[in-house]
mmCIF file of C-alpha atoms and ligand atoms in Angstrom:
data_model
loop_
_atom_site.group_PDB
_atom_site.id
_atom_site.type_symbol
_atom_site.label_atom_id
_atom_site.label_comp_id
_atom_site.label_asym_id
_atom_site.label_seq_id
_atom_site.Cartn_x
_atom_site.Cartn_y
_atom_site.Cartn_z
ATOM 1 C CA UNK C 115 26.015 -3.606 -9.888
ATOM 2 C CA UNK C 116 26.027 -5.533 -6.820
ATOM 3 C CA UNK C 117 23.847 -8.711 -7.863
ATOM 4 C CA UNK C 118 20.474 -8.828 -5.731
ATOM 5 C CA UNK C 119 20.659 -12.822 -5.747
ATOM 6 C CA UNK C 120 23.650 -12.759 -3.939
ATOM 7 C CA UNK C 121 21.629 -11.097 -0.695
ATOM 8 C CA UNK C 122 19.702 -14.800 -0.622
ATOM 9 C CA UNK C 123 19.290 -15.965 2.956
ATOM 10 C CA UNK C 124 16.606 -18.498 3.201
ATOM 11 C CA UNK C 125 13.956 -19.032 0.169
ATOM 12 C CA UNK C 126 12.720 -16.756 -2.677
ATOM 13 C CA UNK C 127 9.825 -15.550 -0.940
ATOM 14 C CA UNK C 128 11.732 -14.509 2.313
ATOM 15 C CA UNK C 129 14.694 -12.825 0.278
ATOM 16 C CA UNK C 130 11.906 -10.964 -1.921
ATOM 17 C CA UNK C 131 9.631 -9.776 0.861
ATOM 18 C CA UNK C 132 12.808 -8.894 3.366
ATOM 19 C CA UNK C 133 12.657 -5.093 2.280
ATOM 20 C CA UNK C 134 9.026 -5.087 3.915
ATOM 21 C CA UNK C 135 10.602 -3.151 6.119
ATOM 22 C CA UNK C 136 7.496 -1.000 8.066
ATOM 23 C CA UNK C 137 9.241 1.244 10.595
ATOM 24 C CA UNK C 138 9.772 4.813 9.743
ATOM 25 C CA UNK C 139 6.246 6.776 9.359
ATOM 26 C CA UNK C 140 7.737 9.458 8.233
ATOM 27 C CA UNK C 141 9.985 7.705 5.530
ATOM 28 C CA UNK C 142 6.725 5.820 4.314
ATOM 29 C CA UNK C 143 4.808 8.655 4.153
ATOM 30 C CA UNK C 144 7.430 10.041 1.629
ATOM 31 C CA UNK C 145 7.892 7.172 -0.221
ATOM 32 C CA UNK C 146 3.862 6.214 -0.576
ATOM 33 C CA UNK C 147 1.690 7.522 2.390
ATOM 34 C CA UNK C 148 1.504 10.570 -0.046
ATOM 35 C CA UNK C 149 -0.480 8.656 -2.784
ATOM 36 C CA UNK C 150 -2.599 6.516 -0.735
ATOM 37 C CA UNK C 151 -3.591 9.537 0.589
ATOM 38 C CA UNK C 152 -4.971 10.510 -3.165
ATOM 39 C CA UNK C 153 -6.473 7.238 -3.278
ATOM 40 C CA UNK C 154 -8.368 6.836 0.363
ATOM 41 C CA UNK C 155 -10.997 9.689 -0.045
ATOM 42 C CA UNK C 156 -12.617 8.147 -3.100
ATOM 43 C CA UNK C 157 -12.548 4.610 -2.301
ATOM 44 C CA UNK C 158 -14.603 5.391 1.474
ATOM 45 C CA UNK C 159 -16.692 7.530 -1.470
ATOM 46 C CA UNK C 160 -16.926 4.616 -3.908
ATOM 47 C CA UNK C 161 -17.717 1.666 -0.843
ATOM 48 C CA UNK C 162 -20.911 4.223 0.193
ATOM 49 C CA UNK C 163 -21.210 3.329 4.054
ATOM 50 C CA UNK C 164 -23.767 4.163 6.248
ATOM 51 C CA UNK C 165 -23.073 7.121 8.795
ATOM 52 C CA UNK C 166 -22.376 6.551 12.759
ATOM 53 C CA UNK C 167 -21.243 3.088 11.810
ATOM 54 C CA UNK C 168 -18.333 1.659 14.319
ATOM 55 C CA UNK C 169 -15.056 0.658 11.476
ATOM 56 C CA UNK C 170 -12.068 -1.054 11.689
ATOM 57 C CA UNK C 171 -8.956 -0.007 9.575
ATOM 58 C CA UNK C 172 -6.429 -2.958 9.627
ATOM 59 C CA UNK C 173 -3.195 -2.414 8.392
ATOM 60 C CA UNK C 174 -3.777 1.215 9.166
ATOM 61 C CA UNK C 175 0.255 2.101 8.769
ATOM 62 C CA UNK C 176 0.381 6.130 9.407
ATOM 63 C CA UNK C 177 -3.101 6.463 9.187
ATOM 64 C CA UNK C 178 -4.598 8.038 5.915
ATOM 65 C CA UNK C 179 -6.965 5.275 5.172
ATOM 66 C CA UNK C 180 -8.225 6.476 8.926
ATOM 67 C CA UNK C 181 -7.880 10.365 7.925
ATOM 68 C CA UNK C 182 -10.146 9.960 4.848
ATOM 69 C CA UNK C 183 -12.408 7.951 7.125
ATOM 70 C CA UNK C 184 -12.485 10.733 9.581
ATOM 71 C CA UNK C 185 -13.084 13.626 7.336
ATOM 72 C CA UNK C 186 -15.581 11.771 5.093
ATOM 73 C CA UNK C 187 -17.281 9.303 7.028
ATOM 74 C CA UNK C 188 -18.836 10.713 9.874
ATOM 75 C CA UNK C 189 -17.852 7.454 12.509
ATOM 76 C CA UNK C 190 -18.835 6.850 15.510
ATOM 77 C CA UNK C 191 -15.629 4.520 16.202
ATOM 78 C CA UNK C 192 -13.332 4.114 14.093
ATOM 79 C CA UNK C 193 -9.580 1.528 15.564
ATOM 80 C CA UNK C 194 -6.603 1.315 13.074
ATOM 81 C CA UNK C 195 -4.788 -1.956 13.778
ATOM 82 C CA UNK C 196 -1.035 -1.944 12.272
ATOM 83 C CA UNK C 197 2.101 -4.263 13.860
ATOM 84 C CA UNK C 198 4.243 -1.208 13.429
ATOM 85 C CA UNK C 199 4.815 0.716 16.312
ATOM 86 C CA UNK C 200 6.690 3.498 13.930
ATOM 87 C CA UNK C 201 4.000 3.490 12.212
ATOM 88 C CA UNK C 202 0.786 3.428 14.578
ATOM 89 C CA UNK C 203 2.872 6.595 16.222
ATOM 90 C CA UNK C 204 3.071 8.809 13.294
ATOM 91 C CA UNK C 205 -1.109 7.671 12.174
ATOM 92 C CA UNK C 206 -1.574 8.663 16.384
ATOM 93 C CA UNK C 207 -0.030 12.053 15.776
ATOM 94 C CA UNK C 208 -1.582 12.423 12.315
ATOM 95 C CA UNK C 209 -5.427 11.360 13.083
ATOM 96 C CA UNK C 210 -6.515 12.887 16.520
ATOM 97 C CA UNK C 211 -9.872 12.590 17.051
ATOM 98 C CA UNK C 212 -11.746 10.763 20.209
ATOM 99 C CA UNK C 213 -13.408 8.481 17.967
ATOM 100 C CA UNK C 214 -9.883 7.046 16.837
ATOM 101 C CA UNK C 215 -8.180 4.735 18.950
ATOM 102 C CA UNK C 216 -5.072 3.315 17.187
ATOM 103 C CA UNK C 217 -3.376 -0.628 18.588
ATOM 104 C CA UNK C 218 -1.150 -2.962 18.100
ATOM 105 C CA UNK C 219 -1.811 -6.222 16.031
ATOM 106 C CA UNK C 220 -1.752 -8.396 13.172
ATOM 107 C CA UNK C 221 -4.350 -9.005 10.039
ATOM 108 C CA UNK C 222 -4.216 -12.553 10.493
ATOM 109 C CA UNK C 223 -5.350 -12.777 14.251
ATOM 110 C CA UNK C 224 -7.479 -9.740 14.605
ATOM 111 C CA UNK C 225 -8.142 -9.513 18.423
ATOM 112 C CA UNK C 226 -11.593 -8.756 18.342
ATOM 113 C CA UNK C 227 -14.809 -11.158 18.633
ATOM 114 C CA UNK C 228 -16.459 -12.001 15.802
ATOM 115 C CA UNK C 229 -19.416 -9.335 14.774
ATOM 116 C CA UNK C 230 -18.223 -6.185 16.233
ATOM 117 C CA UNK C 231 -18.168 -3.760 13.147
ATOM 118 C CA UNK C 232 -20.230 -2.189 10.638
ATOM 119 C CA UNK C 233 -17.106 -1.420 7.966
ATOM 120 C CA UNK C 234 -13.881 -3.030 7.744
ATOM 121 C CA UNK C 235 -11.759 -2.027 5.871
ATOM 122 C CA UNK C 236 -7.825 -1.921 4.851
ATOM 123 C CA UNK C 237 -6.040 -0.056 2.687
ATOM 124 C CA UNK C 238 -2.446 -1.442 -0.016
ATOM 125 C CA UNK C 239 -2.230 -4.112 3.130
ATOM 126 C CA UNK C 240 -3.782 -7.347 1.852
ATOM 127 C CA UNK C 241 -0.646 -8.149 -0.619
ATOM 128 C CA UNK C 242 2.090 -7.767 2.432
ATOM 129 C CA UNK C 243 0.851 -10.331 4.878
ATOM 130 C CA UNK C 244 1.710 -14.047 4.938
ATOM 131 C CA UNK C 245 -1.695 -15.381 4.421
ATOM 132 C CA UNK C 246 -3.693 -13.180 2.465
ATOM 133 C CA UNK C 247 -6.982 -15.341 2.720
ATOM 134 C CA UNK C 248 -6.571 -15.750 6.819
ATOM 135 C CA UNK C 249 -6.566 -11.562 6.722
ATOM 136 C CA UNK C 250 -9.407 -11.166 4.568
ATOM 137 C CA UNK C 251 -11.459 -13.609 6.061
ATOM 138 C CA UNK C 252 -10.625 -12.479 9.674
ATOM 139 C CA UNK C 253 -12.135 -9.075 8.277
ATOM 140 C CA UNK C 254 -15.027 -11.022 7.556
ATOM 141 C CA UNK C 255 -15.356 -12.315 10.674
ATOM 142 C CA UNK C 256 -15.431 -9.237 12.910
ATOM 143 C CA UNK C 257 -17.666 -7.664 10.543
ATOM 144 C CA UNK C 258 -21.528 -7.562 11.414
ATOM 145 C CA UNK C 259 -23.963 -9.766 9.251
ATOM 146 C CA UNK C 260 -24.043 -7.313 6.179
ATOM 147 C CA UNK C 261 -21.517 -4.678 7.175
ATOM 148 C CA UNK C 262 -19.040 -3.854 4.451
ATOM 149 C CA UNK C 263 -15.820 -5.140 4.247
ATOM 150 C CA UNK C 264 -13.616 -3.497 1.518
ATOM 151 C CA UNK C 265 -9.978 -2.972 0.747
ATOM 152 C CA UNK C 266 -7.919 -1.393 -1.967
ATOM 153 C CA UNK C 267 -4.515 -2.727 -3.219
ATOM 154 C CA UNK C 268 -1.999 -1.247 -6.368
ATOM 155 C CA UNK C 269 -2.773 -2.955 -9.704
ATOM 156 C CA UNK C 270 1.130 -4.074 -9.978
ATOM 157 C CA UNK C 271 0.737 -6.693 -12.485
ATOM 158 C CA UNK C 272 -0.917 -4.279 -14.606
ATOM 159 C CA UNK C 273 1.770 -2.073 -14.189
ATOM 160 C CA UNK C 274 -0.606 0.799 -12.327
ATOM 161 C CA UNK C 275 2.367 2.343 -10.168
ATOM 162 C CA UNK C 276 3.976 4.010 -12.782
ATOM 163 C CA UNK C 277 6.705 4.948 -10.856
ATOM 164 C CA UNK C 278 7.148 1.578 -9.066
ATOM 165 C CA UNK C 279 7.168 0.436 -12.831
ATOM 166 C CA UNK C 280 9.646 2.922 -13.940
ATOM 167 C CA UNK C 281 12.178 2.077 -11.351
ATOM 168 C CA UNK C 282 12.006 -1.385 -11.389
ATOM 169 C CA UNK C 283 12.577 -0.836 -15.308
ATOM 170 C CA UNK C 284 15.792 0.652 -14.711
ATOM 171 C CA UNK C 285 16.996 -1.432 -11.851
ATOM 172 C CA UNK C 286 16.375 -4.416 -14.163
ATOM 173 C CA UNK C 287 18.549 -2.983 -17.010
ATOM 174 C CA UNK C 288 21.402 -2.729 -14.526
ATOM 175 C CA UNK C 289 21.027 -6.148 -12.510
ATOM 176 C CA UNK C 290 18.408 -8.543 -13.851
ATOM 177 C CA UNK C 291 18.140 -10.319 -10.869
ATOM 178 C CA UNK C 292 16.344 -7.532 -9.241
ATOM 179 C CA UNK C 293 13.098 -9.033 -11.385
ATOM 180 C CA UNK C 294 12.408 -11.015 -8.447
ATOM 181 C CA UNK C 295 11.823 -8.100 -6.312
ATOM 182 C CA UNK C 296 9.232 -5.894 -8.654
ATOM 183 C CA UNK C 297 5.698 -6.226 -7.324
ATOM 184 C CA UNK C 298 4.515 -7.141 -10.427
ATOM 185 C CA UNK C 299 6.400 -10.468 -9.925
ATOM 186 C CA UNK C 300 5.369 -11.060 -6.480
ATOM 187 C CA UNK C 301 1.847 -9.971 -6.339
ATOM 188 C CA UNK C 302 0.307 -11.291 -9.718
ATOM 189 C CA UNK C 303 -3.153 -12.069 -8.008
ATOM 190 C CA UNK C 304 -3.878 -8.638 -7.731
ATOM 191 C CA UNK C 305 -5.956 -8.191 -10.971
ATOM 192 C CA UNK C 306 -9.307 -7.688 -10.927
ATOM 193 C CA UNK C 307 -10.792 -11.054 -11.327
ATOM 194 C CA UNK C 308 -7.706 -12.208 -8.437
ATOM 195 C CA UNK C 309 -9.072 -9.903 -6.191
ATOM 196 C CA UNK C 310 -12.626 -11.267 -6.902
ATOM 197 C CA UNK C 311 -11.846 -14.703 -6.125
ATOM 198 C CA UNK C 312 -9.689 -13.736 -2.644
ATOM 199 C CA UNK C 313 -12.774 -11.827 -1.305
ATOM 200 C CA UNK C 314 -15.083 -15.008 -2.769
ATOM 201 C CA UNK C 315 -13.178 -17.402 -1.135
ATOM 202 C CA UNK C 316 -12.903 -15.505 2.181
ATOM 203 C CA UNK C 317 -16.398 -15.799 2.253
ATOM 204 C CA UNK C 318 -18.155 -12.414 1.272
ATOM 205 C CA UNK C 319 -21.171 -12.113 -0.916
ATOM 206 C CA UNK C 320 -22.123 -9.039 -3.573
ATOM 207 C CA UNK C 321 -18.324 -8.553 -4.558
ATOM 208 C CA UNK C 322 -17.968 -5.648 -6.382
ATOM 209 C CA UNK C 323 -14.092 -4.471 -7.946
ATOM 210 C CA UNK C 324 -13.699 -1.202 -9.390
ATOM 211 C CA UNK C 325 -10.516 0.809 -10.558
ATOM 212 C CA UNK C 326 -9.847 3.659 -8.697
ATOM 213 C CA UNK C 327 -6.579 6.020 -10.539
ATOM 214 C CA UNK C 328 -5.027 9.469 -9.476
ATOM 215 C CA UNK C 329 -1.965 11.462 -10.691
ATOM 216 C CA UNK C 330 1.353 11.265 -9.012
ATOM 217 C CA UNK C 331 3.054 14.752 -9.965
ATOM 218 C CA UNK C 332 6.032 14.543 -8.735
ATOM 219 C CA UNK C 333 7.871 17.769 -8.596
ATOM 220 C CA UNK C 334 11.547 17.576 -10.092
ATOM 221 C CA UNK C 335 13.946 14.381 -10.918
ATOM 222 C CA UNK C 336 14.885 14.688 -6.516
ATOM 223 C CA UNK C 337 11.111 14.474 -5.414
ATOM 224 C CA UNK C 338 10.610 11.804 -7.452
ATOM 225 C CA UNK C 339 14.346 10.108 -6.309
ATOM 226 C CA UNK C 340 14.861 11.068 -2.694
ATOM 227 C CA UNK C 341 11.774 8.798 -1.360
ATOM 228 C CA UNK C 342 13.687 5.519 -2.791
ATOM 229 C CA UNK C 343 16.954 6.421 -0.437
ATOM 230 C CA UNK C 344 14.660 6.495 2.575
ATOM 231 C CA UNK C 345 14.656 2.504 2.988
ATOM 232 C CA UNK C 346 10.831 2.047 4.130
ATOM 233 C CA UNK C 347 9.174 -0.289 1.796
ATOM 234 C CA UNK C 348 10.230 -3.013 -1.117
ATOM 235 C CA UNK C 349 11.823 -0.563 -3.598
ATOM 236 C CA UNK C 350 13.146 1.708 -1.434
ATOM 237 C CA UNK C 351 14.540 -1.497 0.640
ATOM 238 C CA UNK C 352 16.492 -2.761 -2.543
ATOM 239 C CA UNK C 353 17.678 0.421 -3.250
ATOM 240 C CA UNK C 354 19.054 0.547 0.219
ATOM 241 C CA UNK C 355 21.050 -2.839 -0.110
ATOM 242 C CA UNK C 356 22.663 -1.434 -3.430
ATOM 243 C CA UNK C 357 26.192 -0.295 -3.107
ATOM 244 C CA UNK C 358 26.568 3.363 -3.488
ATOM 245 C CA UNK C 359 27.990 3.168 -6.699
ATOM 246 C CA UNK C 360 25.279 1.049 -8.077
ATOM 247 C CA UNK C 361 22.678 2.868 -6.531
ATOM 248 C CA UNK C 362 24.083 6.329 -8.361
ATOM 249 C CA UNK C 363 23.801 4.185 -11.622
ATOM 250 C CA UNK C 364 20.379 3.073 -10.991
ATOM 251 C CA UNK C 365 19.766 7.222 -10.145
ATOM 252 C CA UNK C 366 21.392 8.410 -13.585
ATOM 253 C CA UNK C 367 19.406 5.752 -15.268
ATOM 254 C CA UNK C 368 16.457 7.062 -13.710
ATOM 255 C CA UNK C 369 17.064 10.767 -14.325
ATOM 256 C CA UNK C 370 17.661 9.789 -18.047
ATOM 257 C CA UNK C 371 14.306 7.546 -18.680
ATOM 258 C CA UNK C 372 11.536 9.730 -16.747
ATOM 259 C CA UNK C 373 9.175 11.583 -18.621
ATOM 260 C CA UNK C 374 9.641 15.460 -18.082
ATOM 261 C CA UNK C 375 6.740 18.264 -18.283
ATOM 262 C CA UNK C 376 8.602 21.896 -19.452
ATOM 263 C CA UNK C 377 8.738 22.998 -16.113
ATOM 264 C CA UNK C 378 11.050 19.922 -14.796
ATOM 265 C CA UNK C 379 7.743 17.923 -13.405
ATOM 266 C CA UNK C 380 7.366 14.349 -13.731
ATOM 267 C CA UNK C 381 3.735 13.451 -14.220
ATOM 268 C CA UNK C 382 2.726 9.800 -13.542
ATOM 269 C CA UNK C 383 -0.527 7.761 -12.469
ATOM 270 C CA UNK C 384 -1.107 5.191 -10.130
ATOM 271 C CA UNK C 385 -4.475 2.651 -10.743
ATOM 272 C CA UNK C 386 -5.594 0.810 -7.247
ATOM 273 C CA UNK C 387 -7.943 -2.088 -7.335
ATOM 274 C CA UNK C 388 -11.492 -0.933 -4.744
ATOM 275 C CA UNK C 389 -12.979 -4.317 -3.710
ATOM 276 C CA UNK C 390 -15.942 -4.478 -1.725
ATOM 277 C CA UNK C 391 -18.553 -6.979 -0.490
ATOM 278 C CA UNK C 392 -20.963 -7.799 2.580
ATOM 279 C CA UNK C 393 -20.228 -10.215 5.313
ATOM 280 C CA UNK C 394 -23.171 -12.541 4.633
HETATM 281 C C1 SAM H 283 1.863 -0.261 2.227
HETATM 282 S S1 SAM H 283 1.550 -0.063 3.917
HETATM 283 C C2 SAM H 283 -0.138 0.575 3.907
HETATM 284 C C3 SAM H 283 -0.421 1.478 5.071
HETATM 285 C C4 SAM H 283 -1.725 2.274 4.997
HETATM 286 N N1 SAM H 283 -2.885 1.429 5.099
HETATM 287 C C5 SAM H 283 -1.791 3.131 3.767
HETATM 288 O O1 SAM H 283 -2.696 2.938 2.937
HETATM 289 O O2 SAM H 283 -0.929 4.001 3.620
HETATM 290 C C6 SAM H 283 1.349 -1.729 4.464
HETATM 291 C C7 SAM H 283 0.944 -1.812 5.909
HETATM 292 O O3 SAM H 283 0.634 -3.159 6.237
HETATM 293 C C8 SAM H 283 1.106 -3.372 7.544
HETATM 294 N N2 SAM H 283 1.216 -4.825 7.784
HETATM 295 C C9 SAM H 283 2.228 -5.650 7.425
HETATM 296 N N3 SAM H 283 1.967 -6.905 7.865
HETATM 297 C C10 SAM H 283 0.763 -6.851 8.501
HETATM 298 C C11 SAM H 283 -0.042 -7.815 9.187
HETATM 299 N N4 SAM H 283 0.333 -9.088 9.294
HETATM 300 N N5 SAM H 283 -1.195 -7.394 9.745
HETATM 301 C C12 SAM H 283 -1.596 -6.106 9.643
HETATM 302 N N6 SAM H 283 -0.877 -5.153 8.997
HETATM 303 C C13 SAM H 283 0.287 -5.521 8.445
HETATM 304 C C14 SAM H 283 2.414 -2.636 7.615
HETATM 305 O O4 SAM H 283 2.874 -2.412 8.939
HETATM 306 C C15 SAM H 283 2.039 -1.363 6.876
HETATM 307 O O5 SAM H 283 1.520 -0.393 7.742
#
């Protein structure tokens, strides 16, 4: 199997996080969109906000965050702010509502002035942008003075994307290099008491972290499969930049491994990490 070291172009960090690739909405929903949507309903449940409150989504991708927001929440505004314009197309199409108003723009500079929102919140974003801390704390900062400010990220490092896990497993046996590339390498902070200390030091009080699971059935050996060939998002990326004989030895590896139900189902669970806490 082609060697994923050999792909190195600048540093480590660059060459692990160059299969961040955001474009397709559709691929992405495939790939993931489908289980944050399982997730986004009971973490706007579990952060408890106020009705007729004006929220920001940032990171918003194709929108399901927003759609559990919608359906749940009762808003009186809601924006999603992604810098995908794949993406921010396919959440436009998904979430239509006058309330929703969907732009351009980045977690780090968030182009709003400061106290403009009564919930901010973002949803498996925090761990893909350069400066985690900047993002967080801009959230703070457009907040209101006790508005909610809350996101939710995959607990990788304790292995709580079981079929994240269960690839990278496989595509280790073949080519230990690709260790560098498993979330679990590149995003150890998010633990619970990591995710404590980012909201801390980005400045919000009454931090509260909670595990929030949900079952990820997937259907036969090709549902669970087909989503890594689309190329939107880290394992799907490496998959991508695997020749296609390595990438059919990474898929019999797979198809070998996975744990079966009689009727051909694969039946996993994925944990997220809830955080919420009040812009003082
Ligand atoms: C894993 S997706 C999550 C999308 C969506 N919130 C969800 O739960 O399905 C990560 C998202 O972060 C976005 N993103 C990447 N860098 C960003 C940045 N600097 N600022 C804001 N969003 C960013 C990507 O475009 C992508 O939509």
């Amino acid at each position: 199997m082609m060697s994923a070291s050999k792909l190195l172009v600048v540093g480590e960090m660059n060459e692990a996080s160059r299969h961040d690739a955001w474009q397709s909405g559709g691929n992405y929903d495939n790939y993931m969109g489908r289980w944050s949507r399982r997730i986004a309903p009971r973490f706007v449940e579990w952060i408890e906000p106020a009705p007729r409150g004006d929220w920001l989504d940032v990171g918003c991708g194709t929108g399901e965050l927003s759609n559990a927001i919608v359906a749940h929440c009762d808003p009186k505004s809601l924006i999603g702010i992604d810098p995908s314009d794949g993406f921010l197309s396919k959440a436009r199409d998904k979430v239509r509502d006058d309330r929703v108003d969907f732009v351009a723009g980045q977690a780090e500079k968030l182009p709003f002035p400061s106290e403009s929102f009564d919930v901010v919140v973002s949803g498996l974003m925090v761990n893909f942008v350069s400066d985690r801390l900047l993002a967080v704390s801009e959230m703070r900062r457009v907040a209101r003075r006790g508005a909610t400010v809350a996101f939710y990220v995959w607990d990788y490092p304790g292995g709580g994307v079981e079929f994240m896990r269960a690839f990278w497993a496989a595509a280790v046996d073949l080519d230990p290099t690709a260790r560098d590339f498993g979330e679990d390498k590149r995003f150890p902070y998010c633990t619970r008491d990591g995710l404590a200390a980012l909201a801390e030091n980005a400045g919000l009080a009454g931090i509260d972290v909670t595990a929030i699971e949900a079952q990820t059935l997937f259907r036969d050996f090709d549902d669970f499969w087909r989503p890594f060939t689309l190329g939107t998002g880290p394992a799907p990326g490496y998959c991508a930049s695997l020749s296609p004989g390595a990438r059919e030895q990474l898929r019999s590896r797979l198809r070998t491994v996975l744990p079966y139900d009689r009727d051909g189902s694969i039946p996993l669970k994925v944990r997220a990490w809830g955080v919420r806490g009040r812009a003082p």
